[in-house]
């Protein structure tokens, strides 16, 4: 186990800074489940942070010209190249430290905020390249399971049979015909120092993962579940309820992978709730037939058991 993580002591809620680095008054929708993890991450990382934001909802709602909600250095880039730009910033900081322009021991966090479209699809090869090169940055994928800011088109992160504008549910085809891409498996296979999944409902778990990601030397990746009331047809007041149900139904297990070899299950779900409790809160799934819900339940059970087994077999050493 990495020494910086082996010795890690979790953040205490009483010790969290009161300052927010995203200003209020941004233009997120009511009940937005994406801006919340962004805000919590910056609360952990603090002001000595440079944020890279790919095209997506968080770029749209925080930077309508001539306004900005960012209280830290921030750069907006295209859908695909946020990981590449973060790599360049990392290289620039290292060069400036070599030249004595920046103190060698100064800690500067580099964090990418990108949606599922920019990560699962358009930017995947750029993410892969940056992880493979070992650049020192944190990549946070805010997964609202479609291209929300451009009209709710399906992405590689869209769940099976979900209705979107490009996978409409009709009489012949009942929504998106593919299962959600196994992004977590792809990222973990890069053997990066730190990978984790997180849900905003379990906010201390998430914030501790952001802190761990900032401690490791090299790339870190956090996959965050992010409900979208507008695109999902859910109620804004149900956002946190959905964030809990996604874990309690076993659809989105919370776990970590260290160096690609140690798996840690953060929340074991012994008595899972049926996936129907989660699905029925969203209009994008209202067309599903009982046999289709049963098919999804079967797939969720299989995926959870696989992750749980990985965490059992590849647990970190106890020392």
Coordinates of N, CA and C in Angstrom, one line a residue, residues 76-315:
X76 N -11.4 26.8 -19.5 CA -12.3 26.0 -20.2 C -11.7 25.5 -21.5
X77 N -11.8 24.2 -21.8 CA -11.3 23.6 -23.0 C -12.4 22.8 -23.7
X78 N -12.1 22.2 -24.9 CA -13.0 21.5 -25.7 C -13.4 20.2 -25.0
X79 N -14.4 19.5 -25.5 CA -14.9 18.3 -25.0 C -13.8 17.3 -24.7
X80 N -12.9 17.2 -25.7 CA -12.0 16.1 -25.7 C -10.6 16.2 -25.0
X81 N -10.2 17.5 -24.8 CA -8.7 17.6 -24.5 C -8.5 18.1 -23.1
X82 N -9.4 18.0 -22.1 CA -9.2 18.4 -20.8 C -8.0 17.7 -20.1
X83 N -7.9 16.4 -20.3 CA -6.8 15.7 -19.7 C -5.4 16.1 -20.3
X84 N -5.4 16.4 -21.6 CA -4.2 16.9 -22.3 C -3.8 18.3 -21.8
X85 N -4.7 19.2 -21.6 CA -4.4 20.5 -21.0 C -3.9 20.3 -19.6
X86 N -4.5 19.5 -18.8 CA -4.0 19.2 -17.4 C -2.6 18.7 -17.5
X87 N -2.3 17.9 -18.4 CA -0.9 17.3 -18.6 C 0.0 18.5 -18.9
X88 N -0.4 19.4 -19.7 CA 0.5 20.6 -20.0 C 0.7 21.5 -18.8
X89 N -0.3 21.6 -18.0 CA -0.2 22.5 -16.8 C 0.8 21.8 -15.8
X90 N 0.7 20.4 -15.7 CA 1.6 19.7 -14.9 C 3.0 19.9 -15.3
X91 N 3.2 19.8 -16.6 CA 4.6 19.9 -17.1 C 5.1 21.3 -16.9
X92 N 4.2 22.3 -17.1 CA 4.7 23.7 -16.9 C 5.1 24.0 -15.4
X93 N 4.3 23.4 -14.5 CA 4.6 23.6 -13.1 C 5.9 23.0 -12.7
X94 N 6.2 21.8 -13.3 CA 7.5 21.1 -13.0 C 8.6 21.9 -13.6
X95 N 8.4 22.5 -14.8 CA 9.5 23.3 -15.4 C 9.8 24.6 -14.6
X96 N 8.7 25.2 -14.1 CA 8.9 26.4 -13.3 C 9.5 26.1 -12.0
X97 N 9.3 25.0 -11.4 CA 9.9 24.6 -10.2 C 11.4 24.3 -10.4
X98 N 11.7 23.7 -11.5 CA 13.2 23.5 -11.9 C 13.9 24.8 -12.0
X99 N 13.2 25.8 -12.6 CA 13.9 27.1 -12.8 C 13.8 28.0 -11.6
X100 N 13.2 27.5 -10.5 CA 13.2 28.3 -9.3 C 12.1 29.4 -9.3
X101 N 11.2 29.3 -10.3 CA 10.2 30.3 -10.4 C 9.1 30.1 -9.3
X102 N 8.9 28.8 -9.0 CA 7.9 28.4 -8.0 C 8.7 27.5 -6.9
X103 N 8.4 27.8 -5.6 CA 9.1 26.9 -4.6 C 8.9 25.4 -4.9
X104 N 9.9 24.6 -4.8 CA 9.8 23.2 -5.1 C 8.8 22.5 -4.3
X105 N 8.6 22.9 -3.0 CA 7.7 22.2 -2.1 C 6.3 22.7 -2.2
X106 N 6.1 23.8 -3.0 CA 4.7 24.3 -3.0 C 3.7 23.3 -3.7
X107 N 2.6 23.0 -3.0 CA 1.6 22.1 -3.5 C 0.6 22.8 -4.3
X108 N 0.5 22.5 -5.6 CA -0.5 23.1 -6.5 C -1.3 21.9 -7.0
X109 N -2.6 21.9 -6.7 CA -3.5 20.9 -7.2 C -4.0 21.2 -8.6
X110 N -4.0 20.2 -9.5 CA -4.6 20.3 -10.8 C -5.8 19.4 -10.9
X111 N -7.0 19.9 -11.2 CA -8.1 19.1 -11.2 C -8.9 19.3 -12.5
X112 N -9.3 18.2 -13.1 CA -10.2 18.2 -14.3 C -11.6 17.9 -13.9
X113 N -12.6 18.7 -14.4 CA -14.0 18.4 -14.2 C -14.5 18.2 -15.6
X114 N -15.0 17.0 -15.8 CA -15.5 16.6 -17.2 C -16.7 15.7 -17.0
X115 N -17.7 15.8 -17.9 CA -18.9 15.0 -17.9 C -18.6 13.6 -18.5
X116 N -19.7 12.8 -18.5 CA -19.6 11.5 -19.1 C -19.4 11.5 -20.6
X117 N -20.0 12.5 -21.3 CA -19.7 12.5 -22.7 C -18.3 12.8 -23.1
X118 N -17.7 13.7 -22.3 CA -16.3 14.1 -22.5 C -15.3 13.0 -22.1
X119 N -15.8 12.1 -21.2 CA -14.9 11.1 -20.6 C -15.1 9.7 -21.2
X120 N -16.4 9.3 -21.2 CA -16.6 7.9 -21.7 C -16.4 7.9 -23.2
X121 N -16.7 9.0 -23.9 CA -16.7 9.0 -25.4 C -15.6 9.8 -26.0
X122 N -15.9 11.1 -26.1 CA -15.0 12.0 -26.9 C -13.6 12.1 -26.5
X123 N -13.4 12.2 -25.1 CA -12.1 12.4 -24.6 C -11.4 11.1 -24.1
X124 N -11.9 10.0 -24.4 CA -11.4 8.8 -23.7 C -9.9 8.5 -24.1
X125 N -9.6 8.7 -25.4 CA -8.2 8.4 -25.7 C -7.2 9.4 -25.1
X126 N -7.7 10.7 -25.0 CA -6.8 11.7 -24.4 C -6.6 11.4 -22.9
X127 N -7.7 10.9 -22.2 CA -7.6 10.6 -20.8 C -6.6 9.4 -20.7
X128 N -6.8 8.4 -21.5 CA -5.9 7.2 -21.5 C -4.4 7.7 -21.6
X129 N -4.2 8.5 -22.6 CA -2.8 9.0 -22.8 C -2.2 9.7 -21.6
X130 N -3.0 10.6 -21.0 CA -2.5 11.3 -19.8 C -2.3 10.4 -18.6
X131 N -3.2 9.4 -18.5 CA -3.0 8.4 -17.4 C -1.7 7.6 -17.6
X132 N -1.6 7.2 -18.9 CA -0.4 6.3 -19.2 C 0.9 7.0 -19.0
X133 N 0.9 8.4 -19.3 CA 2.2 9.1 -19.1 C 2.4 9.4 -17.7
X134 N 1.5 9.3 -16.8 CA 1.7 9.5 -15.4 C 1.7 10.9 -14.9
X135 N 1.0 11.8 -15.6 CA 0.9 13.2 -15.1 C 0.2 13.3 -13.8
X136 N 0.6 14.3 -13.0 CA 0.2 14.5 -11.7 C -1.1 15.4 -11.6
X137 N -2.2 14.8 -11.8 CA -3.5 15.6 -11.7 C -4.6 14.7 -11.3
X138 N -5.7 15.3 -10.9 CA -6.9 14.6 -10.5 C -8.0 14.8 -11.6
X139 N -8.6 13.7 -12.0 CA -9.6 13.8 -13.0 C -10.9 13.4 -12.3
X140 N -11.9 14.3 -12.3 CA -13.2 14.0 -11.7 C -14.2 13.9 -12.8
X141 N -14.8 12.7 -13.1 CA -15.8 12.5 -14.1 C -17.2 12.7 -13.4
X142 N -17.9 13.8 -13.8 CA -19.2 14.1 -13.2 C -20.3 13.4 -14.2
X143 N -20.7 12.3 -13.8 CA -21.5 11.4 -14.7 C -23.0 11.6 -14.5
X144 N -23.6 12.4 -15.4 CA -25.1 12.5 -15.4 C -25.7 11.7 -16.5
X145 N -24.9 10.8 -17.1 CA -25.4 9.7 -18.0 C -26.0 10.1 -19.3
X146 N -25.6 11.3 -19.8 CA -26.0 11.7 -21.2 C -25.4 13.1 -21.4
X147 N -25.5 13.5 -22.7 CA -25.0 14.9 -23.1 C -26.1 15.9 -22.7
X148 N -26.1 16.3 -21.5 CA -27.2 17.1 -21.0 C -27.3 18.5 -21.5
X149 N -26.1 19.2 -21.6 CA -26.1 20.6 -22.0 C -26.4 20.8 -23.5
X150 N -26.3 19.8 -24.3 CA -26.6 19.9 -25.7 C -27.9 19.3 -26.1
X151 N -28.7 18.8 -25.2 CA -30.0 18.3 -25.5 C -30.4 16.9 -25.1
X152 N -29.7 16.3 -24.1 CA -30.0 15.0 -23.6 C -29.8 13.9 -24.6
X153 N -28.7 13.9 -25.3 CA -28.4 12.8 -26.2 C -27.7 11.7 -25.4
X154 N -27.8 10.5 -25.8 CA -27.2 9.3 -25.1 C -25.7 9.4 -25.2
X155 N -25.0 8.9 -24.2 CA -23.6 8.8 -24.2 C -23.2 7.4 -23.9
X156 N -21.9 7.1 -23.8 CA -21.4 5.8 -23.4 C -21.8 5.5 -21.9
X157 N -22.1 6.5 -21.2 CA -22.5 6.4 -19.8 C -24.0 6.2 -19.6
X158 N -24.8 6.2 -20.7 CA -26.2 6.1 -20.5 C -26.6 4.7 -20.2
X159 N -27.5 4.5 -19.2 CA -27.9 3.1 -18.8 C -28.7 2.4 -19.9
X160 N -28.8 1.2 -19.8 CA -29.5 0.3 -20.7 C -31.0 0.7 -20.6
X161 N -31.7 0.9 -21.7 CA -33.1 1.2 -21.9 C -33.5 2.5 -21.4
X162 N -32.6 3.4 -21.1 CA -33.0 4.8 -20.7 C -33.4 5.6 -21.9
X163 N -34.5 6.3 -21.7 CA -35.0 7.2 -22.8 C -34.1 8.5 -22.9
X164 N -33.6 8.8 -24.1 CA -32.9 10.0 -24.3 C -33.4 10.6 -25.7
X165 N -33.0 11.7 -26.1 CA -33.5 12.3 -27.4 C -32.9 11.5 -28.6
X166 N -31.8 10.8 -28.4 CA -31.3 10.1 -29.5 C -31.5 8.5 -29.3
X167 N -32.1 8.2 -28.2 CA -32.5 6.8 -28.0 C -33.9 6.8 -27.4
X168 N -34.9 7.3 -28.2 CA -36.2 7.5 -27.6 C -36.9 6.1 -27.4
X169 N -37.7 6.0 -26.4 CA -38.4 4.8 -26.1 C -39.7 4.8 -27.0
X170 N -39.8 3.8 -27.8 CA -41.0 3.6 -28.7 C -41.6 2.2 -28.6
X171 N -42.4 1.9 -29.6 CA -43.0 0.6 -29.6 C -42.0 -0.5 -29.9
X172 N -41.1 -0.2 -30.8 CA -40.1 -1.2 -31.2 C -38.9 -1.3 -30.3
X173 N -38.3 -0.1 -30.1 CA -37.1 -0.1 -29.3 C -37.4 0.7 -28.0
X174 N -37.1 0.1 -26.9 CA -37.4 0.7 -25.6 C -36.3 1.5 -25.0
X175 N -35.8 2.5 -25.7 CA -34.7 3.3 -25.2 C -33.3 2.9 -25.6
X176 N -32.3 3.3 -24.8 CA -30.9 3.0 -25.2 C -30.7 1.5 -25.3
X177 N -30.1 1.0 -26.4 CA -30.0 -0.5 -26.6 C -28.7 -1.1 -26.1
X178 N -27.8 -0.2 -25.5 CA -26.5 -0.8 -25.1 C -26.4 -0.6 -23.6
X179 N -25.6 -1.5 -22.9 CA -25.3 -1.3 -21.5 C -24.3 -0.3 -21.3
X180 N -24.3 0.3 -20.1 CA -23.3 1.4 -19.8 C -21.9 0.9 -19.9
X181 N -21.1 1.7 -20.6 CA -19.7 1.3 -20.8 C -19.0 1.1 -19.4
X182 N -18.1 0.1 -19.4 CA -17.4 -0.2 -18.1 C -16.2 0.7 -18.0
X183 N -16.4 2.0 -17.8 CA -15.3 3.0 -17.8 C -14.4 2.7 -16.6
X184 N -15.0 2.3 -15.4 CA -14.2 2.0 -14.2 C -13.2 1.0 -14.5
X185 N -13.6 -0.1 -15.2 CA -12.6 -1.2 -15.5 C -11.5 -0.7 -16.4
X186 N -11.9 0.2 -17.4 CA -10.9 0.7 -18.3 C -9.9 1.6 -17.6
X187 N -10.4 2.5 -16.7 CA -9.5 3.4 -16.0 C -8.6 2.6 -15.0
X188 N -9.2 1.7 -14.3 CA -8.4 0.9 -13.3 C -7.3 0.1 -14.0
X189 N -7.6 -0.3 -15.2 CA -6.6 -1.1 -16.0 C -5.3 -0.3 -16.3
X190 N -5.4 1.0 -16.2 CA -4.2 1.8 -16.4 C -3.2 1.7 -15.2
X191 N -3.6 1.0 -14.1 CA -2.8 0.9 -12.9 C -2.3 2.2 -12.4
X192 N -3.2 3.2 -12.4 CA -2.9 4.5 -11.8 C -2.8 4.4 -10.3
X193 N -2.2 5.4 -9.7 CA -2.1 5.4 -8.2 C -3.4 5.3 -7.5
X194 N -4.4 6.0 -8.0 CA -5.7 6.0 -7.2 C -6.9 6.1 -8.1
X195 N -7.9 5.3 -7.9 CA -9.2 5.3 -8.6 C -10.3 5.1 -7.6
X196 N -11.4 5.8 -7.7 CA -12.5 5.7 -6.8 C -13.8 6.0 -7.5
X197 N -14.9 5.4 -7.0 CA -16.2 5.8 -7.3 C -16.8 6.6 -6.1
X198 N -17.8 7.5 -6.4 CA -18.4 8.2 -5.3 C -19.8 8.7 -5.6
X199 N -20.5 9.0 -4.5 CA -21.9 9.5 -4.7 C -22.0 10.7 -3.7
X200 N -22.6 11.8 -4.2 CA -22.7 13.0 -3.3 C -23.5 12.8 -2.0
X201 N -24.4 11.8 -2.0 CA -25.1 11.5 -0.8 C -24.2 11.1 0.4
X202 N -23.1 10.4 0.0 CA -22.1 10.0 1.0 C -21.0 11.0 0.9
X203 N -21.2 12.2 1.3 CA -20.4 13.3 1.0 C -19.0 13.3 1.7
X204 N -18.9 12.7 2.9 CA -17.6 12.6 3.6 C -16.8 11.5 2.9
X205 N -17.4 10.5 2.5 CA -16.7 9.4 1.7 C -16.1 10.1 0.5
X206 N -16.9 10.9 -0.2 CA -16.4 11.5 -1.5 C -15.3 12.5 -1.2
X207 N -15.5 13.3 -0.1 CA -14.5 14.3 0.1 C -13.2 13.7 0.6
X208 N -13.3 12.6 1.3 CA -12.0 11.9 1.7 C -11.3 11.3 0.5
X209 N -12.1 10.9 -0.5 CA -11.5 10.4 -1.7 C -10.8 11.5 -2.5
X210 N -11.4 12.7 -2.5 CA -10.7 13.8 -3.2 C -9.4 14.1 -2.5
X211 N -9.5 14.1 -1.1 CA -8.2 14.3 -0.4 C -7.2 13.3 -0.7
X212 N -7.5 12.0 -0.7 CA -6.6 11.0 -1.1 C -6.0 11.2 -2.5
X213 N -6.9 11.6 -3.4 CA -6.4 11.8 -4.8 C -5.4 12.9 -4.8
X214 N -5.5 13.9 -4.0 CA -4.6 15.0 -3.9 C -3.2 14.6 -3.3
X215 N -3.2 13.6 -2.6 CA -2.0 13.2 -1.8 C -1.1 12.3 -2.7
X216 N -1.6 11.6 -3.6 CA -0.8 10.6 -4.4 C 0.0 11.4 -5.5
X217 N 1.2 10.9 -5.8 CA 2.0 11.5 -6.8 C 1.7 10.7 -8.1
X218 N 1.1 11.4 -9.1 CA 0.7 10.8 -10.3 C -0.8 11.0 -10.5
X219 N -1.4 10.3 -11.6 CA -2.8 10.6 -11.9 C -3.7 9.9 -10.9
X220 N -4.8 10.6 -10.6 CA -5.9 10.0 -9.8 C -7.2 10.3 -10.5
X221 N -8.2 9.4 -10.4 CA -9.4 9.5 -11.1 C -10.6 9.1 -10.2
X222 N -11.6 10.0 -10.1 CA -12.8 9.8 -9.3 C -14.0 9.8 -10.2
X223 N -14.8 8.8 -10.2 CA -16.0 8.7 -11.0 C -17.2 9.0 -10.1
X224 N -17.9 10.1 -10.3 CA -18.9 10.6 -9.4 C -20.3 10.5 -10.1
X225 N -21.2 9.9 -9.4 CA -22.6 9.8 -9.8 C -23.2 11.2 -9.7
X226 N -23.9 11.7 -10.7 CA -24.4 13.0 -10.7 C -25.8 13.1 -11.3
X227 N -26.9 13.0 -10.5 CA -28.3 13.1 -11.1 C -28.6 14.4 -11.8
X228 N -29.4 14.3 -12.9 CA -29.8 15.5 -13.7 C -31.3 15.5 -13.7
X229 N -32.0 16.2 -12.9 CA -33.5 16.3 -12.9 C -34.0 16.7 -14.3
X230 N -33.4 17.6 -15.0 CA -33.9 18.0 -16.3 C -33.8 16.9 -17.3
X231 N -32.7 16.2 -17.4 CA -32.6 15.1 -18.4 C -33.2 13.8 -18.0
X232 N -33.3 13.6 -16.7 CA -33.9 12.3 -16.2 C -35.4 12.3 -15.9
X233 N -35.9 13.5 -15.9 CA -37.3 13.6 -15.5 C -37.6 13.2 -14.1
X234 N -36.7 13.6 -13.2 CA -36.8 13.4 -11.8 C -37.1 14.7 -11.1
X235 N -37.6 14.6 -9.9 CA -37.9 15.8 -9.1 C -36.5 16.3 -8.5
X236 N -36.4 17.7 -8.5 CA -35.2 18.2 -7.9 C -35.0 17.8 -6.4
X237 N -36.1 17.7 -5.7 CA -36.0 17.3 -4.3 C -35.6 15.9 -4.1
X238 N -35.6 15.1 -5.2 CA -35.3 13.7 -5.1 C -33.8 13.4 -5.4
X239 N -33.0 14.4 -5.7 CA -31.6 14.2 -6.1 C -30.8 13.4 -5.1
X240 N -30.8 13.9 -3.8 CA -30.0 13.2 -2.8 C -30.6 11.8 -2.6
X241 N -32.0 11.6 -2.6 CA -32.6 10.3 -2.5 C -32.1 9.4 -3.6
X242 N -31.9 9.9 -4.8 CA -31.4 9.1 -5.9 C -29.9 8.7 -5.7
X243 N -29.2 9.7 -5.1 CA -27.8 9.5 -4.8 C -27.6 8.4 -3.7
X244 N -28.6 8.2 -2.9 CA -28.5 7.1 -1.9 C -29.0 5.8 -2.5
X245 N -30.1 5.9 -3.3 CA -30.6 4.6 -3.9 C -29.6 4.0 -4.8
X246 N -28.9 4.8 -5.6 CA -28.0 4.2 -6.6 C -26.9 3.3 -5.9
X247 N -26.6 3.6 -4.6 CA -25.7 2.8 -3.8 C -26.5 1.7 -3.1
X248 N -27.6 2.0 -2.6 CA -28.4 1.0 -1.8 C -29.0 -0.1 -2.6
X249 N -29.1 0.2 -3.9 CA -29.6 -0.9 -4.9 C -28.5 -1.7 -5.5
X250 N -27.3 -1.3 -5.2 CA -26.1 -1.9 -5.7 C -25.8 -1.5 -7.2
X251 N -26.5 -0.6 -7.7 CA -26.3 -0.2 -9.1 C -24.9 0.4 -9.2
X252 N -24.5 1.2 -8.3 CA -23.2 2.0 -8.3 C -22.4 1.7 -7.0
X253 N -21.7 0.6 -7.0 CA -20.9 0.3 -5.8 C -19.8 1.4 -5.5
X254 N -19.6 1.7 -4.2 CA -18.6 2.6 -3.8 C -17.3 1.8 -3.5
X255 N -16.3 2.1 -4.3 CA -15.0 1.3 -4.0 C -13.8 2.1 -4.5
X256 N -12.7 1.7 -4.1 CA -11.4 2.3 -4.5 C -10.5 1.2 -5.1
X257 N -9.6 1.6 -6.0 CA -8.5 0.8 -6.5 C -7.2 1.5 -6.4
X258 N -6.3 0.9 -5.7 CA -4.9 1.5 -5.5 C -3.9 0.8 -6.4
X259 N -3.2 1.6 -7.2 CA -2.2 1.1 -8.1 C -2.7 0.0 -9.0
X260 N -4.0 -0.1 -9.2 CA -4.6 -1.1 -10.1 C -4.6 -2.5 -9.5
X261 N -4.1 -2.7 -8.3 CA -4.0 -4.0 -7.7 C -4.7 -4.2 -6.4
X262 N -5.0 -3.2 -5.6 CA -5.7 -3.3 -4.3 C -7.1 -2.7 -4.5
X263 N -8.1 -3.6 -4.2 CA -9.5 -3.2 -4.3 C -10.1 -3.0 -2.9
X264 N -10.8 -1.9 -2.7 CA -11.4 -1.7 -1.3 C -12.9 -1.3 -1.5
X265 N -13.8 -2.1 -1.0 CA -15.2 -1.8 -1.0 C -15.6 -0.9 0.2
X266 N -16.0 0.3 -0.1 CA -16.3 1.3 0.9 C -17.6 1.1 1.6
X267 N -18.6 0.5 1.0 CA -19.9 0.4 1.6 C -20.5 -1.0 1.1
X268 N -20.5 -1.9 2.0 CA -21.0 -3.2 1.6 C -22.5 -3.2 1.8
X269 N -23.2 -3.6 0.7 CA -24.7 -3.6 0.7 C -25.2 -5.0 0.9
X270 N -25.5 -5.4 2.1 CA -25.9 -6.8 2.4 C -27.4 -7.0 2.0
X271 N -28.2 -6.0 2.3 CA -29.7 -6.1 2.0 C -30.1 -5.0 1.0
X272 N -29.8 -5.3 -0.3 CA -30.1 -4.3 -1.3 C -31.5 -4.0 -1.5
X273 N -31.8 -2.8 -1.9 CA -33.2 -2.4 -2.3 C -33.4 -2.8 -3.8
X274 N -34.6 -3.1 -4.2 CA -34.8 -3.5 -5.6 C -34.5 -2.3 -6.5
X275 N -34.0 -2.6 -7.7 CA -33.6 -1.5 -8.6 C -34.9 -0.7 -9.0
X276 N -36.1 -1.3 -8.9 CA -37.3 -0.6 -9.3 C -37.5 0.6 -8.5
X277 N -37.1 0.6 -7.2 CA -37.3 1.8 -6.3 C -36.5 3.0 -6.9
X278 N -35.4 2.7 -7.5 CA -34.5 3.8 -8.1 C -35.1 4.2 -9.5
X279 N -35.5 3.2 -10.3 CA -36.0 3.5 -11.6 C -37.3 4.3 -11.6
X280 N -38.2 4.0 -10.7 CA -39.5 4.6 -10.8 C -39.5 6.1 -10.4
X281 N -38.4 6.6 -9.9 CA -38.4 8.0 -9.6 C -38.0 8.9 -10.8
X282 N -37.8 8.2 -12.0 CA -37.2 8.9 -13.2 C -38.1 8.6 -14.4
X283 N -38.5 9.7 -15.1 CA -39.4 9.6 -16.2 C -38.7 8.9 -17.4
X284 N -37.4 8.9 -17.4 CA -36.6 8.2 -18.5 C -36.8 6.7 -18.5
X285 N -37.3 6.2 -17.4 CA -37.5 4.7 -17.3 C -39.0 4.3 -17.2
X286 N -39.9 5.3 -17.4 CA -41.3 5.0 -17.1 C -41.9 4.0 -18.1
X287 N -41.3 3.7 -19.2 CA -41.8 2.8 -20.2 C -41.4 1.4 -20.0
X288 N -40.6 1.1 -19.0 CA -40.0 -0.2 -18.8 C -41.1 -1.2 -18.4
X289 N -41.0 -2.4 -19.0 CA -41.9 -3.5 -18.7 C -41.3 -4.3 -17.5
X290 N -42.1 -5.1 -16.8 CA -41.5 -5.9 -15.7 C -40.4 -6.8 -16.0
X291 N -40.4 -7.4 -17.2 CA -39.4 -8.3 -17.6 C -38.1 -7.5 -17.9
X292 N -38.2 -6.3 -18.3 CA -37.0 -5.5 -18.6 C -36.4 -5.0 -17.3
X293 N -37.2 -4.7 -16.3 CA -36.7 -4.3 -15.0 C -36.0 -5.6 -14.4
X294 N -36.5 -6.7 -14.6 CA -35.9 -8.0 -14.1 C -34.5 -8.2 -14.7
X295 N -34.5 -7.9 -16.0 CA -33.2 -8.0 -16.8 C -32.1 -7.1 -16.2
X296 N -32.6 -5.8 -15.9 CA -31.6 -4.9 -15.3 C -31.2 -5.3 -13.9
X297 N -32.2 -5.8 -13.1 CA -31.8 -6.3 -11.8 C -30.8 -7.4 -11.8
X298 N -30.9 -8.3 -12.8 CA -30.0 -9.5 -12.9 C -28.6 -8.9 -13.3
X299 N -28.5 -8.0 -14.2 CA -27.2 -7.4 -14.5 C -26.6 -6.7 -13.4
X300 N -27.4 -5.9 -12.6 CA -26.9 -5.2 -11.4 C -26.3 -6.2 -10.4
X301 N -27.0 -7.3 -10.2 CA -26.6 -8.3 -9.2 C -25.2 -8.9 -9.6
X302 N -25.1 -9.2 -10.9 CA -23.9 -9.8 -11.4 C -22.7 -8.8 -11.3
X303 N -22.9 -7.5 -11.7 CA -21.8 -6.6 -11.6 C -21.4 -6.3 -10.2
X304 N -22.4 -6.2 -9.3 CA -22.0 -6.0 -7.8 C -21.2 -7.1 -7.3
X305 N -21.7 -8.3 -7.6 CA -20.9 -9.5 -7.1 C -19.5 -9.6 -7.6
X306 N -19.3 -9.2 -8.8 CA -18.0 -9.2 -9.4 C -17.1 -8.2 -8.7
X307 N -17.6 -7.0 -8.4 CA -16.8 -6.0 -7.7 C -16.5 -6.4 -6.3
X308 N -17.5 -7.0 -5.6 CA -17.4 -7.4 -4.2 C -16.3 -8.5 -4.2
X309 N -16.3 -9.4 -5.2 CA -15.3 -10.5 -5.2 C -13.9 -10.0 -5.4
X310 N -13.8 -9.0 -6.3 CA -12.5 -8.3 -6.5 C -12.0 -7.7 -5.3
X311 N -12.9 -7.1 -4.5 CA -12.5 -6.4 -3.2 C -12.1 -7.5 -2.2
X312 N -12.7 -8.6 -2.3 CA -12.3 -9.7 -1.3 C -11.0 -10.3 -1.7
X313 N -10.8 -10.6 -3.0 CA -9.6 -11.3 -3.4 C -8.4 -10.4 -3.4
X314 N -8.6 -9.2 -3.8 CA -7.5 -8.2 -4.0 C -7.5 -7.1 -3.0
X315 N -7.8 -7.5 -1.7 CA -7.8 -6.5 -0.6 C -6.3 -6.1 -0.3

